């Protein structure tokens, strides 16, 4: 896939439209047109048979397969497996046969092809006319959605019209368990099929993942309408070992409108016992069938209206930016709903196999902000509780690596709390993830004011993190300071470095925050405090004094003469080149240079020192931020999708709005325009969280200052008006920004004070306008 994608999809405020079918872009479009509902996800694969290149993808949240690690030389400490979200049995399949001929979009003439992702109401629609080799012409239109209300239900309305023939038409509606993952270390099948069943009008398939033993049941029911009337006709059940469905035979007359409705329930053993699964799944499919397509869809669409009323962003004057941000918000909303604290967000969500659907530091560093500001606080809280529930495993993980006394090292990649990264130097060494987990607790409490979280869950995690950092630093006699050796910072184009400024900063900040948290819980929740001290065998005097000593004596590499925080020791020994000096044909360097060359070079993959400045911005003057930004940004190649957003926010912070806008554009339409030429692998869900941040924290200038919302907006010239919604401490607010004024409307909740451009104003349920 190397075709230019820019402007391939039509610009529309509320939808993504593909006109004309291009098989070379099929896998990219399958990613773009993915649907999800927090519980499951489905790539934009075709319902009909398609023998061209396609990445089949249907995923169930929380279900994984432990794919045994593959390395050349095994070393102690390597994880046993890399967790992968298995491609689940295909439940969308509807094949069309006509007297020995089958519709295959790879093998026929297609005209009028149109695929639409309707983001307003969360559905995928497709229409085309196909001419088969025999000359038969068929018109097809399909709509499908994954219910946001009943998150175990998917539904398809599939309409077929024979345009120039009459005859027997067979619609084969099925569930197919014969599926594989493209990314499998040993070409194993991830599922085994336990049972199938079929009767006229319904069928089911019960499957179990090998090794991990997750079970999932897929039940389907069908209805058929011919020319608007429900029709009972000959339905032949189809049942094989790994396949179940129905063949619906229709004596079609030219121009008949034949509509097949397919209702599918997908239930899994995270929520149901083995004995209940098939029965409950059948009942769920029946429920959907009884409601019928239009009602089911109506409820789903209403839920999307509600989601948009909480999270929409309006950009007037820039339709492509408008489409970009809605595309990002749409996918964030359908990837994670916060209903289940056992679930998290994979960097590609449910849109592809890359990263295995596992949890990375992405959640705490880039994604939580969106949910914190657009959803009820329980949603972000659940993301934190996910890590709390993994605390014992993180302690075990640290023990395995040689740490002791309750120190926790959370995994860089995980699905169940166990580490399952597949690269040592790049991934494992990024111990800075422990810092992001602490900082997310801080951000959550700063935003919500829910300090009870510290007593209930947070403090235990912070103590274990601080114990880790205490053991991970070592005293350097040469420097007379504590140092942290052998790490990889957020910039993965440097491995095994000493004193990565960002990591050292995160470590010492975590120690400081844990001391504050101890103090708060001791004062405000004394009973709980006592039980945490006992549970963790906390030795107050010795532990807190050793932490304080590290805080006082942590080493931070600096380039004093230029007032710069140095990315790591010896960074200035590198040949100092600017990214602009690179020949465009060498970019991205990760596709053109050897790894050796990348590691030796000065070029930075993504914000590193600047990531730290972003996190602790209030500690630094604008001048310090500017100096560091102006030093690092030109050396940054932004080859991680997580890079432009942080730079955009900081560019805004130093008043460089148009620069911020340029960077914002790279994140906002990253997938729609396929900047990184890899959208076929799946969408960059983490970067979507970053895009939201670059608007609300960047152009909106949102910060929380002592429990108060504070805004210092500044929008690009091209934008006539920017508006976004916020959920803040029980209130819903809408913020509107133009170059002339800022307005805040309290939609729901008690009046509150908001700081706008340094002025404190009272907001009531009418617009407060500041000029
Ligand atoms: C980034 C990491 C990130 C990972 C998953 C990598 O390219 O450098 O920071 O955690 O992708 O999104």
Tab-separated table of N, CA, C and O in Angstrom, residues 58 222 628 683 712:
chain	number	residue	atom	x	y	z
A	58	UNK	N	-11.971	-8.869	13.603
A	58	UNK	CA	-13.132	-8.774	14.470
A	58	UNK	C	-12.601	-9.086	15.867
A	58	UNK	O	-11.941	-10.108	16.053
A	222	UNK	N	-31.945	-14.261	11.636
A	222	UNK	CA	-32.160	-13.513	10.404
A	222	UNK	C	-33.633	-13.319	10.121
A	222	UNK	O	-34.483	-14.083	10.565
A	628	UNK	N	13.869	25.264	25.539
A	628	UNK	CA	13.915	23.811	25.338
A	628	UNK	C	13.157	23.405	24.073
A	628	UNK	O	13.608	22.544	23.317
A	683	UNK	N	-5.741	1.959	13.074
A	683	UNK	CA	-5.738	3.403	13.350
A	683	UNK	C	-4.889	3.722	14.582
A	683	UNK	O	-4.710	2.873	15.457
A	712	UNK	N	-6.770	29.760	28.526
A	712	UNK	CA	-6.073	30.869	27.853
A	712	UNK	C	-6.094	30.560	26.364
A	712	UNK	O	-5.111	30.088	25.806
